[in-house]
Amino acid sequence: MLKIQYLSHSAFILRDGIYSVIIDPFLTGNPTAPMKAESVKADYIVLSHGHGDHFGDTPQIAKNNDATVIAVNELALYCQSRGCKSHPMHIGGRYNFPFGSVKFTIAHHGSSNNDGRYMGEPAGAIINIGGKNVYHCGDTGLFSDMKLIGEMDKIDVMMVPIGGNFTMDIHDAVKAVELVNPDLVLPMHYNTFPVITTDPDQFVREVAAIGKKALHLEYGEIIEIL
Ligand code: NI
Ligand code: MN
């Protein structure tokens, strides 16, 4: 069993009925966030990279829940310096956790904290939870190794940025879907700020046109993956 809740931007909560894993928990200062950081219940926090719109409320959520941050080494060590428990990993590595596993993938982007300090390489993450593989692309441009990612792990749900400017736009994100070949696609990283304004329904239509399924989730909406 897997339930996915979209918290807007690139933030999602994955729940298997026992464990909760939150990805890129940017809530405070996010005008589209449907909940506050203090009401988040999470056992693990997976971070794609160190930018403020992904790191977000990580220290508060980690401390409130005694949650473990899972991130690439440099970012994980930074989280430790902010008082969080963390599990350092790196790109290409997979590790088994009580809920399943996490494997980090490449992402073509940057990664620094709000002070400009280097936070290691940006990443995507393949999270196995509730018997499903969820591929959260992080912030990235399009790259052809996405085909390899989809070949090495059958992807049930892909979370792909579509907002352009900092990441792929719709045109490139549709190609990313074609390369990864997931069962279901959830668009992310759009309409949070004016510079990443786009139409998620157009993305859904363009994905349908290549024979794949995408869903435009409302902020706070929960879906169950069967
Ligand atoms: Ni970023
Ligand atoms: Mn971002």
Coordinates of N, CA, C and O in Angstrom, one line a residue, residues 33-185:
A33 N 1.8 26.1 -0.2 CA 1.9 24.9 0.7 C 0.5 24.8 1.4 O 0.0 25.7 2.0
P34 N 0.0 23.5 1.5 CA -1.3 23.3 2.1 C -1.2 23.0 3.6 O -2.3 22.8 4.2
M35 N 0.0 22.9 4.1 CA 0.1 22.6 5.6 C 1.3 23.3 6.1 O 2.2 23.7 5.4
K36 N 1.3 23.4 7.5 CA 2.4 24.0 8.1 C 3.4 22.9 8.6 O 3.1 21.8 8.8
A37 N 4.7 23.4 8.7 CA 5.8 22.4 9.1 C 5.5 21.8 10.4 O 5.7 20.6 10.6
E38 N 4.9 22.5 11.4 CA 4.7 21.9 12.7 C 3.6 20.8 12.7 O 3.6 20.0 13.6
S39 N 2.8 20.7 11.7 CA 1.8 19.6 11.6 C 2.3 18.4 10.8 O 1.5 17.4 10.7
V40 N 3.5 18.4 10.3 CA 4.0 17.3 9.5 C 4.4 16.2 10.4 O 5.1 16.4 11.4
K41 N 4.0 14.9 10.1 CA 4.4 13.7 10.8 C 5.3 12.9 9.8 O 4.8 12.6 8.7
A42 N 6.5 12.7 10.1 CA 7.4 12.0 9.2 C 8.5 11.3 10.0 O 9.0 11.7 11.0
D43 N 8.8 10.1 9.5 CA 9.9 9.3 10.1 C 11.2 9.5 9.4 O 12.3 9.4 10.0
Y44 N 11.1 9.9 8.1 CA 12.3 10.1 7.3 C 12.1 11.3 6.4 O 10.9 11.6 6.0
I45 N 13.2 12.0 6.1 CA 13.1 13.2 5.2 C 14.1 12.9 4.1 O 15.3 12.7 4.4
V46 N 13.7 12.8 2.9 CA 14.6 12.6 1.7 C 14.8 14.0 1.1 O 13.8 14.6 0.7
L47 N 16.1 14.4 0.9 CA 16.4 15.7 0.2 C 17.0 15.4 -1.1 O 18.0 14.7 -1.2
S48 N 16.6 16.1 -2.1 CA 17.2 16.0 -3.5 C 18.5 16.9 -3.6 O 19.4 16.5 -4.2
H49 N 18.4 18.1 -2.9 CA 19.6 19.0 -2.9 C 19.4 20.0 -1.9 O 18.4 20.0 -1.2
G50 N 20.4 21.0 -1.8 CA 20.4 21.9 -0.7 C 19.7 23.2 -0.9 O 19.6 24.0 0.1
H51 N 19.1 23.5 -2.1 CA 18.5 24.8 -2.3 C 17.3 25.0 -1.3 O 16.6 24.0 -0.9
G52 N 17.1 26.2 -0.9 CA 16.1 26.5 0.1 C 14.7 26.1 -0.2 O 13.9 25.7 0.7
D53 N 14.3 26.0 -1.5 CA 13.0 25.5 -1.9 C 12.9 24.0 -1.9 O 11.8 23.5 -2.3
H54 N 13.9 23.3 -1.3 CA 13.9 21.9 -1.2 C 14.2 21.5 0.3 O 13.6 20.7 0.9
F55 N 15.3 22.1 0.8 CA 15.7 21.9 2.2 C 14.6 22.4 3.1 O 14.3 21.7 4.1
G56 N 14.1 23.5 2.8 CA 12.8 24.0 3.5 C 12.9 23.9 5.0 O 13.8 24.5 5.6
D57 N 11.9 23.2 5.5 CA 11.7 23.1 7.0 C 12.4 21.9 7.6 O 12.0 21.4 8.6
T58 N 13.4 21.4 6.9 CA 14.0 20.1 7.3 C 14.4 20.1 8.8 O 14.1 19.2 9.5
P59 N 15.2 21.1 9.3 CA 15.6 21.0 10.7 C 14.4 20.9 11.7 O 14.4 20.1 12.6
Q60 N 13.3 21.7 11.4 CA 12.2 21.7 12.4 C 11.5 20.4 12.3 O 11.1 19.8 13.3
I61 N 11.2 19.9 11.1 CA 10.5 18.6 10.9 C 11.3 17.5 11.5 O 10.8 16.6 12.2
A62 N 12.6 17.5 11.3 CA 13.5 16.4 11.8 C 13.5 16.4 13.3 O 13.3 15.4 14.0
K63 N 13.6 17.6 13.9 CA 13.6 17.7 15.4 C 12.2 17.3 16.0 O 12.2 16.5 17.0
N64 N 11.1 17.8 15.4 CA 9.8 17.6 16.0 C 9.5 16.1 16.0 O 8.7 15.6 16.8
N65 N 10.0 15.4 14.9 CA 9.6 14.0 14.7 C 10.7 13.0 15.1 O 10.5 11.8 14.9
D66 N 11.8 13.5 15.5 CA 13.0 12.6 15.6 C 13.3 11.8 14.3 O 13.6 10.7 14.3
A67 N 13.1 12.5 13.2 CA 13.2 11.9 11.9 C 14.6 11.9 11.4 O 15.4 12.8 11.8
T68 N 15.0 11.0 10.5 CA 16.3 10.9 10.0 C 16.3 11.5 8.6 O 15.4 11.2 7.7
V69 N 17.3 12.4 8.3 CA 17.4 13.0 7.0 C 18.3 12.0 6.1 O 19.3 11.6 6.5
I70 N 17.8 11.7 4.9 CA 18.5 10.9 4.0 C 18.9 11.8 2.8 O 18.0 12.4 2.2
A71 N 20.2 12.0 2.6 CA 20.7 12.9 1.6 C 22.1 12.5 1.1 O 22.8 11.7 1.8
V72 N 22.6 13.1 0.1 CA 24.0 12.9 -0.3 C 24.9 13.4 0.8 O 24.5 14.3 1.6
N73 N 26.1 12.9 0.9 CA 27.0 13.1 2.0 C 27.1 14.5 2.5 O 26.9 14.8 3.7
E74 N 27.5 15.5 1.6 CA 27.7 16.8 2.0 C 26.5 17.5 2.6 O 26.6 18.2 3.6
L75 N 25.4 17.2 2.0 CA 24.1 17.8 2.5 C 23.7 17.1 3.8 O 23.2 17.8 4.8
A76 N 24.0 15.8 3.9 CA 23.6 15.1 5.2 C 24.5 15.6 6.3 O 24.0 15.8 7.5
L77 N 25.8 15.9 6.1 CA 26.7 16.4 7.1 C 26.2 17.8 7.5 O 26.3 18.1 8.7
Y78 N 25.8 18.6 6.6 CA 25.3 19.9 6.9 C 24.0 19.8 7.8 O 23.9 20.5 8.8
C79 N 23.2 18.8 7.5 CA 22.0 18.6 8.3 C 22.4 18.2 9.7 O 21.8 18.7 10.7
Q80 N 23.4 17.4 9.9 CA 23.9 17.0 11.2 C 24.4 18.3 12.0 O 24.1 18.4 13.1
S81 N 25.1 19.2 11.2 CA 25.5 20.4 11.9 C 24.4 21.3 12.3 O 24.6 22.2 13.2
R82 N 23.2 21.1 11.7 CA 22.0 21.8 12.1 C 21.2 21.1 13.2 O 20.0 21.4 13.4
G83 N 21.8 20.0 13.7 CA 21.1 19.3 14.8 C 20.2 18.1 14.4 O 19.5 17.6 15.2
C84 N 20.3 17.7 13.1 CA 19.4 16.6 12.6 C 20.2 15.3 12.6 O 21.4 15.3 12.4
K85 N 19.4 14.2 12.9 CA 20.0 12.9 12.6 C 20.0 12.7 11.1 O 19.1 13.2 10.4
S86 N 21.1 12.2 10.5 CA 21.0 12.0 9.1 C 21.8 10.7 8.7 O 22.6 10.2 9.4
H87 N 21.4 10.3 7.5 CA 22.0 9.1 6.9 C 22.7 9.5 5.5 O 22.0 9.8 4.6
P88 N 24.0 9.7 5.5 CA 24.7 10.1 4.3 C 24.7 9.0 3.2 O 25.1 7.8 3.6
M89 N 24.5 9.3 2.0 CA 24.6 8.4 0.9 C 25.3 9.1 -0.3 O 25.7 10.2 -0.1
H90 N 25.3 8.5 -1.4 CA 25.7 9.2 -2.6 C 25.2 8.6 -3.9 O 24.6 7.6 -3.9
I91 N 25.4 9.4 -5.0 CA 24.7 9.0 -6.2 C 25.2 7.7 -6.7 O 26.4 7.3 -6.7
G92 N 24.2 6.9 -7.1 CA 24.4 5.5 -7.5 C 24.3 4.5 -6.4 O 24.2 3.3 -6.6
G93 N 24.3 5.0 -5.1 CA 24.2 4.1 -4.0 C 22.8 3.8 -3.6 O 21.9 4.7 -3.7
R94 N 22.5 2.6 -3.1 CA 21.2 2.2 -2.6 C 21.4 1.7 -1.2 O 22.4 1.1 -0.9
Y95 N 20.4 2.0 -0.3 CA 20.5 1.5 1.1 C 19.1 1.1 1.5 O 18.1 1.7 1.1
N96 N 19.0 0.0 2.3 CA 17.7 -0.5 2.8 C 17.4 0.2 4.1 O 18.2 0.2 5.0
F97 N 16.2 0.7 4.2 CA 15.6 1.3 5.4 C 14.4 0.5 5.8 O 13.9 -0.3 5.1
P98 N 13.9 0.7 7.0 CA 12.8 -0.1 7.5 C 11.6 0.0 6.5 O 10.8 -1.0 6.4
F99 N 11.4 1.1 5.8 CA 10.2 1.2 4.9 C 10.5 0.6 3.5 O 9.6 0.4 2.7
G100 N 11.8 0.4 3.2 CA 12.1 -0.1 1.8 C 13.5 0.3 1.5 O 14.5 -0.2 2.2
S101 N 13.7 1.2 0.5 CA 15.1 1.5 0.2 C 15.1 2.9 -0.5 O 14.1 3.4 -1.0
V102 N 16.3 3.5 -0.6 CA 16.5 4.7 -1.3 C 17.8 4.5 -2.2 O 18.8 4.0 -1.7
K103 N 17.7 5.0 -3.4 CA 18.9 5.0 -4.3 C 18.9 6.4 -4.9 O 17.9 6.9 -5.4
F104 N 20.1 7.1 -4.8 CA 20.2 8.4 -5.4 C 20.7 8.3 -6.9 O 21.5 7.4 -7.2
T105 N 20.2 9.2 -7.7 CA 20.5 9.2 -9.1 C 21.1 10.6 -9.4 O 21.1 11.5 -8.6
I106 N 21.7 10.7 -10.6 CA 22.2 12.0 -11.0 C 21.1 13.0 -11.3 O 19.9 12.6 -11.5
A107 N 21.4 14.3 -11.1 CA 20.5 15.4 -11.6 C 21.4 16.5 -12.1 O 22.4 16.7 -11.5
H108 N 21.0 17.2 -13.1 CA 21.8 18.2 -13.6 C 21.3 19.6 -13.1 O 20.3 20.1 -13.6
H109 N 22.0 20.1 -12.1 CA 21.5 21.3 -11.4 C 22.6 21.8 -10.5 O 23.8 21.5 -10.8
G110 N 22.3 22.6 -9.5 CA 23.3 23.0 -8.6 C 22.8 22.6 -7.2 O 21.8 22.1 -7.0
S111 N 23.7 22.9 -6.2 CA 23.2 22.6 -4.8 C 24.1 23.4 -3.8 O 25.2 23.1 -3.6
S112 N 23.5 24.4 -3.2 CA 24.1 25.2 -2.2 C 23.0 25.6 -1.2 O 21.8 25.5 -1.5
N113 N 23.4 25.9 0.0 CA 22.4 26.4 1.0 C 22.2 27.9 0.8 O 22.8 28.5 -0.2
N114 N 21.4 28.5 1.6 CA 21.0 29.9 1.4 C 22.2 30.9 1.6 O 22.2 32.0 1.2
D115 N 23.3 30.4 2.2 CA 24.5 31.2 2.4 C 25.5 31.0 1.2 O 26.6 31.5 1.3
G116 N 25.1 30.2 0.3 CA 26.0 29.9 -0.9 C 27.0 28.8 -0.6 O 27.8 28.6 -1.5
R117 N 26.9 28.1 0.5 CA 27.8 27.0 0.8 C 27.5 25.8 0.0 O 26.3 25.4 -0.1
Y118 N 28.5 25.2 -0.6 CA 28.3 24.0 -1.4 C 27.7 22.8 -0.6 O 28.2 22.5 0.5
M119 N 26.7 22.2 -1.2 CA 26.0 21.2 -0.4 C 26.1 19.8 -1.1 O 25.3 18.9 -1.0
G120 N 27.2 19.6 -1.9 CA 27.3 18.4 -2.7 C 26.6 18.4 -4.0 O 26.0 19.4 -4.3
E121 N 26.6 17.3 -4.7 CA 25.9 17.2 -6.0 C 24.4 17.1 -5.8 O 23.9 16.5 -4.8
P122 N 23.7 17.8 -6.6 CA 22.2 17.6 -6.6 C 21.9 16.2 -7.1 O 22.7 15.5 -7.7
A123 N 20.7 15.7 -6.7 CA 20.3 14.3 -6.9 C 18.9 14.2 -7.2 O 18.1 15.1 -6.9
G124 N 18.5 13.0 -7.8 CA 17.2 12.5 -7.8 C 17.2 11.3 -6.9 O 18.3 10.9 -6.4
A125 N 16.0 10.8 -6.6 CA 16.0 9.6 -5.6 C 14.9 8.6 -6.1 O 13.8 9.0 -6.5
I126 N 15.3 7.4 -6.1 CA 14.4 6.3 -6.3 C 14.1 5.7 -4.9 O 14.9 5.1 -4.3
I127 N 12.8 5.9 -4.5 CA 12.4 5.5 -3.2 C 11.5 4.3 -3.3 O 10.4 4.4 -4.0
N128 N 11.9 3.2 -2.7 CA 11.0 2.0 -2.7 C 10.3 2.0 -1.4 O 10.9 1.9 -0.3
I129 N 9.0 2.1 -1.4 CA 8.1 2.1 -0.2 C 6.8 1.5 -0.6 O 6.3 1.8 -1.7
G130 N 6.2 0.7 0.3 CA 4.9 0.1 0.0 C 4.9 -0.8 -1.2 O 3.8 -0.9 -1.8
G131 N 6.0 -1.3 -1.5 CA 6.1 -2.2 -2.7 C 6.2 -1.5 -4.0 O 6.1 -2.1 -5.1
K132 N 6.3 -0.2 -4.0 CA 6.4 0.6 -5.2 C 7.7 1.4 -5.3 O 8.3 1.7 -4.3
N133 N 8.1 1.6 -6.6 CA 9.3 2.4 -6.8 C 8.8 3.8 -7.3 O 8.1 4.0 -8.3
V134 N 9.2 4.8 -6.5 CA 8.9 6.2 -6.8 C 10.2 6.9 -7.2 O 11.2 6.9 -6.4
Y135 N 10.2 7.5 -8.4 CA 11.4 8.2 -8.8 C 11.1 9.7 -8.8 O 10.3 10.2 -9.6
H136 N 11.7 10.4 -7.8 CA 11.6 11.8 -7.7 C 12.8 12.4 -8.4 O 14.0 12.2 -7.9
C137 N 12.6 13.1 -9.5 CA 13.8 13.6 -10.3 C 14.6 14.7 -9.6 O 15.7 15.0 -10.1
G138 N 14.1 15.3 -8.6 CA 14.8 16.5 -8.0 C 14.6 17.6 -9.0 O 13.7 17.7 -9.8
D139 N 15.5 18.6 -8.9 CA 15.6 19.7 -9.9 C 16.6 19.2 -10.9 O 17.8 18.9 -10.6
T140 N 16.2 19.2 -12.2 CA 17.2 18.7 -13.2 C 16.7 19.2 -14.6 O 15.5 19.4 -14.8
G141 N 17.7 19.3 -15.5 CA 17.4 19.4 -16.9 C 17.3 17.9 -17.4 O 17.5 17.0 -16.7
L142 N 16.9 17.8 -18.7 CA 16.7 16.6 -19.3 C 18.1 15.9 -19.6 O 19.0 16.6 -20.0
F143 N 18.2 14.6 -19.3 CA 19.4 13.9 -19.7 C 19.0 12.5 -20.2 O 18.1 11.9 -19.7
S144 N 19.8 12.0 -21.1 CA 19.4 10.7 -21.8 C 19.6 9.5 -20.9 O 19.1 8.4 -21.1
D145 N 20.4 9.6 -19.8 CA 20.6 8.5 -18.9 C 19.3 8.2 -18.1 O 19.2 7.2 -17.4
M146 N 18.3 9.0 -18.3 CA 17.0 8.7 -17.7 C 16.5 7.4 -18.2 O 15.8 6.6 -17.5
K147 N 16.9 7.1 -19.4 CA 16.5 5.8 -20.0 C 17.1 4.6 -19.2 O 16.4 3.6 -18.9
L148 N 18.3 4.8 -18.8 CA 19.0 3.7 -18.0 C 18.4 3.6 -16.6 O 18.2 2.5 -16.1
I149 N 18.0 4.8 -16.1 CA 17.3 4.8 -14.8 C 16.1 3.9 -14.8 O 15.8 3.1 -14.0
G150 N 15.3 4.1 -15.9 CA 14.0 3.4 -16.1 C 14.2 1.9 -16.4 O 13.4 1.1 -16.1
E151 N 15.4 1.6 -17.0 CA 15.7 0.2 -17.3 C 16.2 -0.6 -16.0 O 15.9 -1.8 -15.9
M152 N 16.9 0.1 -15.1 CA 17.5 -0.6 -14.0 C 16.4 -0.8 -12.9 O 16.5 -1.7 -12.1
D153 N 15.4 0.1 -12.8 CA 14.4 0.0 -11.8 C 13.1 0.3 -12.5 O 12.9 1.4 -13.0
K154 N 12.1 -0.7 -12.4 CA 10.8 -0.4 -13.0 C 10.2 0.7 -12.1 O 10.0 0.5 -10.9
I155 N 9.8 1.8 -12.8 CA 9.3 3.0 -12.0 C 7.8 3.0 -12.0 O 7.2 3.0 -13.1
D156 N 7.2 2.9 -10.8 CA 5.8 3.0 -10.7 C 5.3 4.4 -10.8 O 4.3 4.7 -11.5
V157 N 5.9 5.3 -10.1 CA 5.5 6.7 -10.1 C 6.7 7.6 -10.3 O 7.7 7.4 -9.6
M158 N 6.6 8.5 -11.2 CA 7.7 9.5 -11.5 C 7.2 10.9 -11.2 O 6.1 11.3 -11.6
M159 N 8.0 11.6 -10.4 CA 7.7 13.0 -10.1 C 8.7 13.8 -10.8 O 9.9 13.8 -10.6
V160 N 8.2 14.6 -11.8 CA 9.0 15.3 -12.7 C 8.8 16.8 -12.7 O 7.7 17.3 -12.7
P161 N 9.9 17.6 -12.7 CA 9.7 19.1 -12.7 C 9.3 19.6 -14.1 O 9.8 19.1 -15.1
I162 N 8.4 20.5 -14.1 CA 7.8 21.0 -15.5 C 7.9 22.5 -15.6 O 7.5 23.0 -16.6
G163 N 8.3 23.2 -14.6 CA 8.2 24.7 -14.5 C 9.1 25.5 -15.4 O 8.9 26.7 -15.5
G164 N 10.2 24.8 -15.9 CA 11.2 25.6 -16.7 C 12.0 26.6 -15.8 O 11.9 26.5 -14.6
N165 N 12.8 27.4 -16.5 CA 13.7 28.4 -15.9 C 14.8 27.7 -15.1 O 16.0 27.8 -15.4
F166 N 14.5 27.0 -14.0 CA 15.5 26.3 -13.2 C 15.6 24.8 -13.6 O 16.6 24.1 -13.1
T167 N 14.6 24.3 -14.2 CA 14.5 22.8 -14.5 C 13.9 22.6 -15.9 O 13.7 23.6 -16.6
M168 N 13.6 21.4 -16.2 CA 12.9 21.0 -17.4 C 11.6 21.8 -17.5 O 11.0 22.1 -16.5
D169 N 11.2 22.1 -18.7 CA 9.9 22.6 -19.0 C 9.0 21.5 -19.5 O 9.4 20.3 -19.5
I170 N 7.8 21.8 -19.8 CA 6.8 20.7 -20.3 C 7.4 19.9 -21.4 O 7.4 18.7 -21.4
H171 N 7.9 20.6 -22.4 CA 8.5 19.9 -23.6 C 9.5 18.9 -23.2 O 9.5 17.7 -23.7
D172 N 10.5 19.3 -22.4 CA 11.5 18.4 -22.0 C 11.0 17.3 -21.0 O 11.5 16.2 -21.1
A173 N 10.1 17.7 -20.2 CA 9.6 16.7 -19.2 C 8.8 15.6 -19.9 O 8.9 14.4 -19.4
V174 N 8.1 15.9 -21.0 CA 7.4 14.8 -21.7 C 8.5 13.8 -22.2 O 8.3 12.6 -22.2
K175 N 9.6 14.3 -22.7 CA 10.7 13.4 -23.2 C 11.2 12.6 -22.1 O 11.5 11.4 -22.2
A176 N 11.3 13.2 -20.9 CA 11.8 12.5 -19.7 C 10.9 11.3 -19.4 O 11.4 10.2 -19.0
V177 N 9.6 11.6 -19.5 CA 8.6 10.5 -19.2 C 8.8 9.4 -20.2 O 8.8 8.2 -19.9
E178 N 9.0 9.7 -21.5 CA 9.2 8.7 -22.5 C 10.4 7.9 -22.2 O 10.4 6.6 -22.4
L179 N 11.5 8.5 -21.7 CA 12.8 7.8 -21.4 C 12.6 6.9 -20.2 O 13.1 5.7 -20.2
V180 N 11.9 7.3 -19.2 CA 11.8 6.6 -17.9 C 10.7 5.5 -18.0 O 10.8 4.4 -17.4
N181 N 9.7 5.8 -18.8 CA 8.6 4.9 -19.0 C 7.9 4.4 -17.7 O 7.7 3.2 -17.4
P182 N 7.5 5.3 -16.8 CA 6.8 5.0 -15.6 C 5.3 4.7 -15.8 O 4.8 5.0 -16.9
D183 N 4.7 4.1 -14.8 CA 3.2 3.8 -14.9 C 2.4 5.1 -14.7 O 1.4 5.2 -15.3
L184 N 2.9 5.9 -13.8 CA 2.2 7.2 -13.5 C 3.2 8.3 -13.3 O 4.2 8.1 -12.7
V185 N 2.8 9.5 -13.8 CA 3.6 10.7 -13.7 C 2.9 11.8 -12.9 O 1.7 12.1 -13.1

